[in-house]
Amino acid sequence: MDEVKLDGKVAIVTGAGRIGQEGKKRGIGAEIACQLARLGAHIVLNDYTASFDEMPGYELATSLELEGAADEVRSFGQKVIAINADVSNNE
């Protein structure tokens, strides 16, 4: 089967900030973003890196991890924008 090419396309990946720094597990969003970049897509990364008081104990990605994910995407030669935002509701 031929590999899909995404040259010139833009992919938006939410939950993409967890890259496995500081002993944390790597998240699926960061891995998906890298795979899409490898296929030629430019990437918009999103993660919510602020405090999340509503869900104590839920580990959020850090701003450094989100920037690290952006650096990984850039390593594939693609353009990337990293956005820290909560997209869990439309308010």
PDB file of C-alpha atoms in Angstrom:
ATOM      1  CA  MET A   1       0.000   0.000   0.000  1.00  0.00           C
ATOM      2  CA  ASP A   2       1.304   3.474  -0.888  1.00  0.00           C
ATOM      3  CA  GLU A   3       2.063   5.841   1.968  1.00  0.00           C
ATOM      4  CA  VAL A   4      -0.296   8.796   2.331  1.00  0.00           C
ATOM      5  CA  LYS A   5       1.293  12.166   1.535  1.00  0.00           C
ATOM      6  CA  LEU A   6       0.052  15.237   3.378  1.00  0.00           C
ATOM      7  CA  ASP A   7       2.309  17.829   1.751  1.00  0.00           C
ATOM      8  CA  GLY A   8       0.842  21.317   2.120  1.00  0.00           C
ATOM      9  CA  LYS A   9      -1.984  20.184   4.408  1.00  0.00           C
ATOM     10  CA  VAL A  10      -2.492  21.493   7.968  1.00  0.00           C
ATOM     11  CA  ALA A  11      -3.372  19.163  10.831  1.00  0.00           C
ATOM     12  CA  ILE A  12      -4.697  20.299  14.208  1.00  0.00           C
ATOM     13  CA  VAL A  13      -3.754  17.954  17.052  1.00  0.00           C
ATOM     14  CA  THR A  14      -5.203  18.498  20.517  1.00  0.00           C
ATOM     15  CA  GLY A  15      -3.600  17.019  23.601  1.00  0.00           C
ATOM     16  CA  ALA A  16      -0.227  17.164  21.874  1.00  0.00           C
ATOM     17  CA  GLY A  17       1.942  18.515  24.685  1.00  0.00           C
ATOM     18  CA  ARG A  18       2.894  15.379  26.569  1.00  0.00           C
ATOM     19  CA  ILE A  19       6.307  14.362  25.211  1.00  0.00           C
ATOM     20  CA  GLY A  20       7.583  12.286  28.103  1.00  0.00           C
ATOM     21  CA  GLN A  21       9.801  14.766  29.929  1.00  0.00           C
ATOM     22  CA  GLU A  22      10.521  14.571  33.653  1.00  0.00           C
ATOM     23  CA  GLY A  23       9.524  10.927  33.972  1.00  0.00           C
ATOM     24  CA  LYS A  24       6.039  11.387  32.479  1.00  0.00           C
ATOM     25  CA  LYS A  25       4.667   9.032  29.863  1.00  0.00           C
ATOM     26  CA  ARG A  26       4.606  10.204  26.255  1.00  0.00           C
ATOM     27  CA  GLY A  27       1.105  11.114  25.093  1.00  0.00           C
ATOM     28  CA  ILE A  28      -0.595   9.876  21.963  1.00  0.00           C
ATOM     29  CA  GLY A  29      -1.179  13.440  20.700  1.00  0.00           C
ATOM     30  CA  ALA A  30       2.537  14.206  20.455  1.00  0.00           C
ATOM     31  CA  GLU A  31       3.145  10.941  18.624  1.00  0.00           C
ATOM     32  CA  ILE A  32       0.306  11.583  16.171  1.00  0.00           C
ATOM     33  CA  ALA A  33       1.609  15.112  15.508  1.00  0.00           C
ATOM     34  CA  CYS A  34       5.062  13.750  14.688  1.00  0.00           C
ATOM     35  CA  GLN A  35       3.658  11.076  12.377  1.00  0.00           C
ATOM     36  CA  LEU A  36       1.539  13.648  10.519  1.00  0.00           C
ATOM     37  CA  ALA A  37       4.584  15.919  10.188  1.00  0.00           C
ATOM     38  CA  ARG A  38       6.625  12.989   8.872  1.00  0.00           C
ATOM     39  CA  LEU A  39       3.964  12.591   6.175  1.00  0.00           C
ATOM     40  CA  GLY A  40       4.354  16.245   5.190  1.00  0.00           C
ATOM     41  CA  ALA A  41       1.649  18.116   7.122  1.00  0.00           C
ATOM     42  CA  HIS A  42       2.167  21.417   8.873  1.00  0.00           C
ATOM     43  CA  ILE A  43       0.924  21.143  12.456  1.00  0.00           C
ATOM     44  CA  VAL A  44      -1.101  23.174  14.928  1.00  0.00           C
ATOM     45  CA  LEU A  45      -0.386  21.733  18.382  1.00  0.00           C
ATOM     46  CA  ASN A  46      -2.788  22.314  21.227  1.00  0.00           C
ATOM     47  CA  ASP A  47      -2.680  21.417  24.877  1.00  0.00           C
ATOM     48  CA  TYR A  48      -3.996  22.904  28.098  1.00  0.00           C
ATOM     49  CA  THR A  49      -1.020  23.590  30.318  1.00  0.00           C
ATOM     50  CA  ALA A  50      -2.644  25.762  32.996  1.00  0.00           C
ATOM     51  CA  SER A  51      -3.818  24.501  36.376  1.00  0.00           C
ATOM     52  CA  PHE A  52      -6.853  22.276  36.157  1.00  0.00           C
ATOM     53  CA  ASP A  53      -8.545  22.673  39.548  1.00  0.00           C
ATOM     54  CA  GLU A  54     -11.679  20.807  38.462  1.00  0.00           C
ATOM     55  CA  MET A  55      -9.748  17.527  38.188  1.00  0.00           C
ATOM     56  CA  PRO A  56      -7.166  17.266  40.965  1.00  0.00           C
ATOM     57  CA  GLY A  57      -4.596  14.592  40.310  1.00  0.00           C
ATOM     58  CA  TYR A  58      -4.893  14.910  36.526  1.00  0.00           C
ATOM     59  CA  GLU A  59      -1.413  15.653  35.196  1.00  0.00           C
ATOM     60  CA  LEU A  60      -1.350  18.287  32.491  1.00  0.00           C
ATOM     61  CA  ALA A  61       1.459  18.845  30.062  1.00  0.00           C
ATOM     62  CA  THR A  62       3.797  21.700  30.882  1.00  0.00           C
ATOM     63  CA  SER A  63       4.519  24.660  28.632  1.00  0.00           C
ATOM     64  CA  LEU A  64       8.028  23.269  28.201  1.00  0.00           C
ATOM     65  CA  GLU A  65       6.603  19.962  26.983  1.00  0.00           C
ATOM     66  CA  LEU A  66       4.337  21.749  24.502  1.00  0.00           C
ATOM     67  CA  GLU A  67       7.337  23.664  23.145  1.00  0.00           C
ATOM     68  CA  GLY A  68       9.304  20.401  23.083  1.00  0.00           C
ATOM     69  CA  ALA A  69       6.574  18.833  20.962  1.00  0.00           C
ATOM     70  CA  ALA A  70       6.813  21.812  18.597  1.00  0.00           C
ATOM     71  CA  ASP A  71      10.579  21.278  18.346  1.00  0.00           C
ATOM     72  CA  GLU A  72      10.008  17.614  17.461  1.00  0.00           C
ATOM     73  CA  VAL A  73       7.613  18.591  14.662  1.00  0.00           C
ATOM     74  CA  ARG A  74      10.118  21.154  13.365  1.00  0.00           C
ATOM     75  CA  SER A  75      12.719  18.388  13.167  1.00  0.00           C
ATOM     76  CA  PHE A  76      10.649  16.923  10.309  1.00  0.00           C
ATOM     77  CA  GLY A  77      10.977  20.225   8.421  1.00  0.00           C
ATOM     78  CA  GLN A  78       7.369  21.286   8.940  1.00  0.00           C
ATOM     79  CA  LYS A  79       5.864  24.544  10.134  1.00  0.00           C
ATOM     80  CA  VAL A  80       4.289  24.376  13.575  1.00  0.00           C
ATOM     81  CA  ILE A  81       2.265  26.565  15.907  1.00  0.00           C
ATOM     82  CA  ALA A  82       1.865  25.588  19.571  1.00  0.00           C
ATOM     83  CA  ILE A  83      -1.239  26.917  21.322  1.00  0.00           C
ATOM     84  CA  ASN A  84      -1.960  26.661  25.043  1.00  0.00           C
ATOM     85  CA  ALA A  85      -5.761  26.607  25.243  1.00  0.00           C
ATOM     86  CA  ASP A  86      -8.633  24.667  26.785  1.00  0.00           C
ATOM     87  CA  VAL A  87     -10.779  23.270  23.967  1.00  0.00           C
ATOM     88  CA  SER A  88     -12.933  21.110  26.237  1.00  0.00           C
ATOM     89  CA  ASN A  89     -15.968  23.391  25.920  1.00  0.00           C
ATOM     90  CA  ASN A  90     -17.214  26.134  23.626  1.00  0.00           C
ATOM     91  CA  GLU A  91     -17.714  28.865  26.249  1.00  0.00           C
TER      92      GLU A  91
END
